[in-house]
Amino acid sequence: MKFPRSGISREEIFQTLAEYRRQDGDWKHGKTWSLVYYAGEEITRLVKDVYGEFFHTNGLNPFVFRSLKQLETETLSMVADLFHGDDQTVGSLTSGGSESILMAVKTYRDEARALRPEITQPEMIAPVSVHAAFEKAAHYFGVKMVHAPLKEDFTVDTAAVERLITPNTILLVGSAPQYPQGVMDPIAALSALALKHRLRLHVDACLGGFSIPFIKELGGSIPDFDFSLAGVTSISADLHKYAFAAKGVSALLYRDTQLRQYQYFSYGDWPGGLFISPSATGTRPGGAIASAWAALKFIGREGYLEITRTVLAATRQLLDGIRAIPELFILGNPPAGVFAFGSDLLNVHALADILESKGWKIDQQSNPDCLHFMVTPAHTGVAAEFLAQLRQSVEELKANPQTVTESVALYGMSAAIPDRSLADQFIRTVYGRFMTEGGEFSFEGLGI
Ligand SMILES: *Cc1c(COP(=O)(O)O)cnc(C)c1O
């Protein structure tokens, strides 16, 4: 497309966008099982209106936009309160879970550089199930990732974590819950290890930060995961997920102020002035910050409890329905609205493609092969319909179990490459082609 010579009308803009959007997953009616967290029109309208009010503001300079500083501080202290922090708890709002995680890893790397200079190759120990953003952080910041294995129930094996600790270890990580199977790592045991070995412990509650505390409050038997455990030194929690803020906002909290200084970046010699930036981005959209504050204030504890009840009811319906299908099983014991199912008899990637042909957008996983679901209030009305179509899809696949669909080929291909760096390159090639050519995915010319 060429750069436009003259502008087009507002009507044409919206007409074209509506046309483009016909290609998208239908999240509003619960057909999409990830990426969008929708709790109804009332909350959406509020969050959008607030975002609009702060549309042009920029959190990069809190001296100019003091309202954003106030909104950020108040949001962080509300979240700290939810996670049993105290008046020492500090943090930052970031653009999302990945940035929170990147900043946490950078903070601990820089703290180790300052306080443990004998370490030349810092290491973090994280479960293999940890979010890929930690792999990205390891890659960006030169911290060695040491993977801890999982137990049968997909939670991290803490005895293995202890065996993996070396003089170079700076950080332990656990998730509450982890993304792939939605199960809670044993944070209390990790906290004890962190205290015993004088290590830092980050809890990734990006996904569960605004559901796990409410499930606990509703009487769910979920062990502690937050600052109530003495070994937990930081927590990430995404406001743009189960807190229902606008996209682009996550909270990163530290147990004490001492740690946060290692997150900040400053440069006093810039011809552009004394430079300081709290996190990875420069410009920080004020709308996202304000939307986070507004979502917490508007929904409140009672609202979140109600939403959590709705999500748990839909999840229960889905889990029961899936467990009743003999060919399928749920992985581990997921306590919240996040879970995965697998099969010993059928190729779940083929099953995903059949469901996609019926209009669902399904997330696929490997190691082990399974399909992944995140339940939101948008799914309440579709659980029964989904289960009916799932049962039908299982029957269709059983009639033709060897069907090689696109996903069967893609996941099979990736798994078959023995050199994992070549597998990573394969994924980049496929993605790069999709992004530039835009059309349908194909294997042609990939040399495989
Ligand atoms: C979503 C998620 C992240 C990353 O968050 P983004 O906002 O997508 O960058 C990290 N950890 C967990 C457990 C998540 O679910």
Short mmCIF file of C-alpha atoms in Angstrom, two decimals, residues 48-415:
data_model
loop_
_atom_site.label_atom_id
_atom_site.label_comp_id
_atom_site.label_asym_id
_atom_site.label_seq_id
_atom_site.Cartn_x
_atom_site.Cartn_y
_atom_site.Cartn_z
CA LYS A 48 -13.18 3.40 27.40
CA ASP A 49 -14.56 6.74 28.56
CA VAL A 50 -11.83 7.09 31.17
CA TYR A 51 -9.19 6.12 28.61
CA GLY A 52 -10.61 8.78 26.32
CA GLU A 53 -10.32 11.47 29.01
CA PHE A 54 -6.60 10.71 29.35
CA PHE A 55 -6.07 9.94 25.67
CA HIS A 56 -3.27 12.46 25.09
CA THR A 57 -1.56 12.31 28.46
CA ASN A 58 1.87 10.79 28.94
CA GLY A 59 3.09 9.10 32.13
CA LEU A 60 6.73 9.51 31.10
CA ASN A 61 6.93 12.82 32.96
CA PRO A 62 5.06 12.67 36.29
CA PHE A 63 6.09 16.27 37.02
CA VAL A 64 3.86 17.45 34.17
CA PHE A 65 1.01 14.96 34.64
CA ARG A 66 0.68 14.82 38.40
CA SER A 67 -2.76 13.26 38.06
CA LEU A 68 -1.13 10.20 36.44
CA LYS A 69 1.40 9.95 39.25
CA GLN A 70 -1.47 10.02 41.73
CA LEU A 71 -3.50 7.46 39.74
CA GLU A 72 -0.46 5.18 39.42
CA THR A 73 0.40 5.39 43.12
CA GLU A 74 -3.19 4.80 44.20
CA THR A 75 -3.55 1.85 41.79
CA LEU A 76 -0.34 0.29 43.08
CA SER A 77 -1.38 0.70 46.70
CA MET A 78 -4.80 -0.86 46.02
CA VAL A 79 -3.06 -3.83 44.40
CA ALA A 80 -0.50 -4.00 47.24
CA ASP A 81 -3.39 -4.12 49.71
CA LEU A 82 -4.98 -7.01 47.78
CA PHE A 83 -1.63 -8.87 47.93
CA HIS A 84 -1.05 -8.23 51.67
CA GLY A 85 1.71 -5.70 51.15
CA ASP A 86 2.42 -2.94 53.67
CA ASP A 87 3.55 0.68 53.54
CA GLN A 88 6.97 -0.48 52.31
CA THR A 89 5.44 -2.05 49.19
CA VAL A 90 6.24 -0.07 46.04
CA GLY A 91 6.15 -0.68 42.33
CA SER A 92 5.39 0.53 38.84
CA LEU A 93 2.63 0.20 36.32
CA THR A 94 3.99 -1.19 33.05
CA SER A 95 2.55 -1.80 29.59
CA GLY A 96 1.74 -5.45 30.33
CA GLY A 97 2.84 -8.71 31.88
CA SER A 98 5.85 -9.09 29.65
CA GLU A 99 7.21 -5.67 30.58
CA SER A 100 6.59 -6.35 34.29
CA ILE A 101 8.53 -9.60 34.00
CA LEU A 102 11.33 -8.04 31.95
CA MET A 103 11.69 -5.31 34.56
CA ALA A 104 11.68 -7.77 37.49
CA VAL A 105 14.47 -9.83 35.93
CA LYS A 106 16.48 -6.70 35.12
CA THR A 107 16.01 -5.45 38.68
CA TYR A 108 17.41 -8.64 40.21
CA ARG A 109 20.26 -8.79 37.68
CA ASP A 110 21.26 -5.22 38.51
CA GLU A 111 20.88 -5.82 42.24
CA ALA A 112 23.20 -8.84 41.93
CA ARG A 113 25.70 -6.75 39.92
CA ALA A 114 25.73 -4.23 42.75
CA LEU A 115 25.65 -6.51 45.79
CA ARG A 116 27.14 -9.79 44.54
CA PRO A 117 29.78 -8.62 42.02
CA GLU A 118 31.56 -12.00 42.18
CA ILE A 119 28.74 -13.45 40.05
CA THR A 120 29.67 -13.13 36.38
CA GLN A 121 26.91 -15.37 35.00
CA PRO A 122 23.72 -14.83 37.02
CA GLU A 123 21.12 -17.61 36.93
CA MET A 124 17.38 -17.75 37.60
CA ILE A 125 15.55 -20.96 38.36
CA ALA A 126 12.04 -21.15 36.93
CA PRO A 127 9.62 -24.01 36.23
CA VAL A 128 9.51 -25.17 32.59
CA SER A 129 5.88 -24.00 32.72
CA VAL A 130 6.84 -20.38 33.43
CA HIS A 131 5.57 -17.79 30.95
CA ALA A 132 7.75 -17.35 27.85
CA ALA A 133 8.32 -13.71 28.88
CA PHE A 134 10.91 -15.06 31.37
CA GLU A 135 12.76 -16.76 28.49
CA LYS A 136 12.62 -13.42 26.70
CA ALA A 137 13.98 -11.66 29.80
CA ALA A 138 16.80 -14.21 30.12
CA HIS A 139 17.61 -13.61 26.46
CA TYR A 140 17.46 -9.79 26.65
CA PHE A 141 19.36 -9.37 29.92
CA GLY A 142 21.95 -12.16 29.79
CA VAL A 143 20.60 -14.04 32.78
CA LYS A 144 20.93 -17.81 32.41
CA MET A 145 17.58 -19.63 32.55
CA VAL A 146 17.72 -22.83 34.60
CA HIS A 147 14.54 -24.85 34.12
CA ALA A 148 13.06 -26.76 37.04
CA PRO A 149 10.97 -29.85 36.16
CA LEU A 150 7.29 -30.27 37.01
CA LYS A 151 5.61 -32.95 39.06
CA GLU A 152 2.76 -35.15 37.74
CA ASP A 153 0.26 -32.42 38.61
CA PHE A 154 2.20 -29.83 36.55
CA THR A 155 3.29 -27.81 39.59
CA VAL A 156 7.01 -27.21 40.01
CA ASP A 157 9.09 -29.83 41.82
CA THR A 158 10.57 -27.80 44.69
CA ALA A 159 13.08 -30.51 45.68
CA ALA A 160 14.47 -30.19 42.14
CA VAL A 161 14.53 -26.40 42.47
CA GLU A 162 16.69 -26.71 45.59
CA ARG A 163 19.11 -29.09 43.84
CA LEU A 164 19.48 -26.59 40.97
CA ILE A 165 20.61 -23.72 43.24
CA THR A 166 24.27 -22.77 42.64
CA PRO A 167 26.49 -19.91 43.86
CA ASN A 168 25.35 -18.06 40.70
CA THR A 169 21.62 -18.26 41.45
CA ILE A 170 20.04 -14.85 42.00
CA LEU A 171 16.33 -15.51 41.52
CA LEU A 172 13.60 -18.13 41.95
CA VAL A 173 10.30 -17.86 40.07
CA GLY A 174 6.87 -19.40 40.63
CA SER A 175 3.48 -18.74 39.02
CA ALA A 176 0.06 -18.18 40.59
CA PRO A 177 -1.24 -19.82 38.51
CA GLN A 178 1.00 -20.83 35.61
CA TYR A 179 -0.34 -20.27 32.10
CA PRO A 180 -0.20 -23.68 30.33
CA GLN A 181 -2.34 -25.79 32.72
CA GLY A 182 -3.62 -23.06 35.04
CA VAL A 183 -2.24 -24.75 38.19
CA MET A 184 -0.68 -23.00 41.20
CA ASP A 185 3.02 -23.51 41.87
CA PRO A 186 3.75 -24.21 45.57
CA ILE A 187 4.70 -20.61 46.39
CA ALA A 188 4.99 -21.25 50.15
CA ALA A 189 7.66 -23.91 49.56
CA LEU A 190 9.49 -21.62 47.11
CA SER A 191 9.30 -18.83 49.67
CA ALA A 192 10.91 -21.10 52.29
CA LEU A 193 13.68 -21.98 49.82
CA ALA A 194 14.26 -18.31 49.00
CA LEU A 195 14.64 -17.46 52.69
CA LYS A 196 16.86 -20.45 53.43
CA HIS A 197 19.24 -19.71 50.53
CA ARG A 198 18.94 -15.91 50.73
CA LEU A 199 17.53 -15.62 47.20
CA ARG A 200 14.94 -13.37 45.63
CA LEU A 201 11.54 -14.81 44.67
CA HIS A 202 9.28 -13.38 41.97
CA VAL A 203 5.67 -14.57 41.83
CA ASP A 204 4.11 -14.30 38.40
CA ALA A 205 0.46 -13.54 39.13
CA CYS A 206 -0.03 -11.86 35.74
CA LEU A 207 -2.92 -14.21 35.07
CA GLY A 208 -4.23 -14.92 38.57
CA GLY A 209 -3.59 -11.61 40.34
CA PHE A 210 -7.20 -10.50 40.07
CA SER A 211 -8.90 -13.87 40.37
CA ILE A 212 -6.95 -16.00 42.86
CA PRO A 213 -7.46 -13.57 45.82
CA PHE A 214 -11.21 -13.54 45.13
CA ILE A 215 -11.41 -17.33 44.75
CA LYS A 216 -9.72 -17.55 48.16
CA GLU A 217 -12.24 -15.11 49.55
CA LEU A 218 -15.10 -17.19 48.12
CA GLY A 219 -13.77 -20.10 50.17
CA GLY A 220 -11.61 -21.84 47.56
CA SER A 221 -8.83 -23.86 49.18
CA ILE A 222 -5.94 -22.02 47.60
CA PRO A 223 -2.65 -21.68 49.47
CA ASP A 224 -1.06 -18.26 50.06
CA PHE A 225 0.92 -16.86 47.15
CA ASP A 226 1.57 -13.20 47.94
CA PHE A 227 3.49 -10.87 50.30
CA SER A 228 1.97 -12.72 53.27
CA LEU A 229 4.83 -15.17 52.57
CA ALA A 230 8.07 -13.64 53.84
CA GLY A 231 10.21 -14.93 50.95
CA VAL A 232 8.15 -13.32 48.17
CA THR A 233 10.06 -10.21 47.03
CA SER A 234 8.03 -9.19 43.96
CA ILE A 235 4.74 -9.90 42.20
CA SER A 236 3.51 -9.16 38.67
CA ALA A 237 -0.25 -8.88 38.07
CA ASP A 238 -1.90 -7.82 34.82
CA LEU A 239 -4.64 -5.24 35.12
CA HIS A 240 -5.55 -5.79 31.46
CA LYS A 241 -6.53 -9.40 32.17
CA TYR A 242 -8.92 -10.35 35.00
CA ALA A 243 -9.01 -6.77 36.35
CA PHE A 244 -10.68 -5.69 33.04
CA ALA A 245 -8.71 -2.47 32.48
CA ALA A 246 -7.82 -1.28 28.96
CA LYS A 247 -5.08 -3.20 27.17
CA GLY A 248 -1.60 -2.01 28.05
CA VAL A 249 -1.37 -2.06 31.84
CA SER A 250 0.14 -4.38 34.43
CA ALA A 251 1.37 -3.91 38.00
CA LEU A 252 4.83 -4.86 39.22
CA LEU A 253 5.22 -4.69 43.02
CA TYR A 254 8.30 -5.02 45.23
CA ARG A 255 8.33 -5.88 48.91
CA ASP A 256 10.50 -2.80 49.60
CA THR A 257 11.76 0.42 48.04
CA GLN A 258 15.35 -0.81 48.14
CA LEU A 259 14.68 -3.14 45.20
CA ARG A 260 12.84 -0.74 42.92
CA GLN A 261 15.86 1.53 42.40
CA TYR A 262 17.48 -1.27 40.33
CA GLN A 263 14.54 -1.15 37.94
CA TYR A 264 14.92 2.53 37.07
CA PHE A 265 17.08 3.75 34.22
CA SER A 266 18.67 7.17 34.39
CA TYR A 267 21.12 9.08 32.21
CA GLY A 268 22.38 12.47 33.31
CA ASP A 269 24.52 13.36 30.27
CA TRP A 270 21.84 13.40 27.62
CA PRO A 271 21.69 16.60 25.57
CA GLY A 272 17.92 16.12 25.88
CA GLY A 273 18.00 16.76 29.62
CA LEU A 274 18.29 14.72 32.82
CA PHE A 275 16.69 11.47 31.75
CA ILE A 276 14.91 8.99 33.97
CA SER A 277 12.48 6.31 32.98
CA PRO A 278 11.00 3.77 35.39
CA SER A 279 10.60 0.91 32.94
CA ALA A 280 11.33 -0.28 29.39
CA THR A 281 9.05 2.06 27.46
CA GLY A 282 9.54 5.80 27.05
CA THR A 283 6.12 7.31 26.47
CA ARG A 284 3.58 5.75 28.83
CA PRO A 285 -0.05 6.09 27.69
CA GLY A 286 -1.99 7.89 30.45
CA GLY A 287 -5.24 6.32 29.29
CA ALA A 288 -4.06 2.84 30.25
CA ILE A 289 -2.96 4.02 33.72
CA ALA A 290 -6.24 5.85 34.36
CA SER A 291 -8.24 2.86 33.09
CA ALA A 292 -6.57 0.59 35.65
CA TRP A 293 -7.44 2.92 38.51
CA ALA A 294 -11.00 3.27 37.21
CA ALA A 295 -11.56 -0.48 36.77
CA LEU A 296 -10.51 -1.21 40.38
CA LYS A 297 -12.58 1.67 41.78
CA PHE A 298 -15.66 0.97 39.62
CA ILE A 299 -15.81 -2.80 40.06
CA GLY A 300 -14.53 -2.98 43.64
CA ARG A 301 -14.04 -6.09 45.76
CA GLU A 302 -17.74 -6.97 45.59
CA GLY A 303 -17.81 -6.65 41.81
CA TYR A 304 -14.72 -8.82 41.39
CA LEU A 305 -16.20 -11.44 43.72
CA GLU A 306 -19.33 -11.50 41.56
CA ILE A 307 -17.34 -11.77 38.31
CA THR A 308 -15.18 -14.51 39.85
CA ARG A 309 -18.31 -16.45 40.85
CA THR A 310 -19.57 -16.24 37.25
CA VAL A 311 -16.24 -17.38 35.81
CA LEU A 312 -15.97 -20.28 38.26
CA ALA A 313 -19.51 -21.47 37.45
CA ALA A 314 -18.80 -21.48 33.70
CA THR A 315 -15.44 -23.19 34.31
CA ARG A 316 -17.06 -25.89 36.46
CA GLN A 317 -19.59 -26.55 33.68
CA LEU A 318 -16.81 -26.84 31.09
CA LEU A 319 -14.55 -29.04 33.23
CA ASP A 320 -17.43 -31.41 34.10
CA GLY A 321 -18.47 -31.59 30.44
CA ILE A 322 -14.94 -32.31 29.24
CA ARG A 323 -14.32 -34.93 31.97
CA ALA A 324 -17.48 -36.69 30.77
CA ILE A 325 -15.93 -37.21 27.32
CA PRO A 326 -13.98 -40.49 27.65
CA GLU A 327 -11.37 -39.57 25.02
CA LEU A 328 -10.33 -36.36 26.85
CA PHE A 329 -8.79 -35.46 30.21
CA ILE A 330 -8.02 -32.27 32.15
CA LEU A 331 -4.35 -31.66 32.94
CA GLY A 332 -3.62 -31.21 36.65
CA ASN A 333 -5.98 -29.52 39.08
CA PRO A 334 -6.72 -26.00 37.87
CA PRO A 335 -8.40 -23.85 40.58
CA ALA A 336 -9.35 -20.79 38.47
CA GLY A 337 -10.77 -20.10 35.01
CA VAL A 338 -7.68 -21.35 33.17
CA PHE A 339 -7.24 -24.98 32.15
CA ALA A 340 -6.10 -27.35 29.41
CA PHE A 341 -7.31 -30.71 28.17
CA GLY A 342 -5.44 -33.45 26.34
CA SER A 343 -6.12 -36.88 24.87
CA ASP A 344 -4.28 -40.20 24.77
CA LEU A 345 -6.32 -41.37 21.79
CA LEU A 346 -6.78 -38.39 19.50
CA ASN A 347 -4.49 -35.72 18.06
CA VAL A 348 -5.67 -32.58 19.83
CA HIS A 349 -4.21 -30.35 17.10
CA ALA A 350 -6.57 -31.98 14.60
CA LEU A 351 -9.39 -31.54 17.13
CA ALA A 352 -8.52 -27.82 17.41
CA ASP A 353 -8.72 -27.41 13.62
CA ILE A 354 -12.14 -29.09 13.54
CA LEU A 355 -13.36 -26.73 16.29
CA GLU A 356 -11.89 -23.77 14.39
CA SER A 357 -13.88 -24.81 11.31
CA LYS A 358 -16.97 -24.43 13.53
CA GLY A 359 -16.03 -20.85 14.40
CA TRP A 360 -14.06 -21.28 17.67
CA LYS A 361 -10.56 -19.88 18.21
CA ILE A 362 -8.59 -22.46 20.16
CA ASP A 363 -5.09 -22.11 21.67
CA GLN A 364 -2.87 -25.11 21.08
CA GLN A 365 0.05 -26.23 23.24
CA SER A 366 2.79 -28.85 23.09
CA ASN A 367 5.03 -30.50 25.74
CA PRO A 368 2.55 -32.08 26.36
CA ASP A 369 0.07 -31.65 23.50
CA CYS A 370 -3.13 -30.06 24.80
CA LEU A 371 -5.68 -27.31 24.14
CA HIS A 372 -5.82 -24.24 26.35
CA PHE A 373 -8.79 -22.23 27.65
CA MET A 374 -9.22 -19.00 29.60
CA VAL A 375 -12.76 -18.51 30.82
CA THR A 376 -14.24 -15.01 31.17
CA PRO A 377 -17.78 -13.73 31.79
CA ALA A 378 -18.22 -13.73 27.98
CA HIS A 379 -18.20 -17.53 28.07
CA THR A 380 -21.12 -18.01 30.47
CA GLY A 381 -23.64 -18.23 27.65
CA VAL A 382 -21.65 -20.48 25.32
CA ALA A 383 -20.38 -23.28 27.56
CA ALA A 384 -23.20 -25.68 26.66
CA GLU A 385 -22.90 -24.94 22.93
CA PHE A 386 -19.14 -25.38 23.08
CA LEU A 387 -19.44 -28.74 24.85
CA ALA A 388 -21.97 -29.98 22.28
CA GLN A 389 -19.66 -29.00 19.42
CA LEU A 390 -16.67 -30.47 21.21
CA ARG A 391 -18.46 -33.83 21.56
CA GLN A 392 -19.39 -33.66 17.87
CA SER A 393 -15.81 -32.77 16.88
CA VAL A 394 -14.45 -35.71 18.87
CA GLU A 395 -16.82 -38.02 16.97
CA GLU A 396 -15.79 -36.52 13.63
CA LEU A 397 -12.12 -37.02 14.45
CA LYS A 398 -12.70 -40.58 15.67
CA ALA A 399 -14.22 -41.37 12.28
CA ASN A 400 -11.02 -40.11 10.63
CA PRO A 401 -8.32 -40.21 13.30
CA GLN A 402 -5.33 -39.94 10.95
CA THR A 403 -6.44 -36.64 9.37
CA VAL A 404 -3.42 -34.38 8.87
CA THR A 405 -4.69 -30.85 9.31
CA GLU A 406 -2.60 -27.68 9.13
CA SER A 407 -1.97 -27.64 12.90
CA VAL A 408 -1.09 -31.34 12.98
CA ALA A 409 1.57 -30.59 10.35
CA LEU A 410 2.83 -27.41 12.05
CA TYR A 411 3.13 -28.88 15.56
CA GLY A 412 4.43 -32.19 14.21
CA MET A 413 7.06 -30.38 12.15
CA SER A 414 8.23 -28.20 15.02
CA ALA A 415 8.42 -31.17 17.42
#
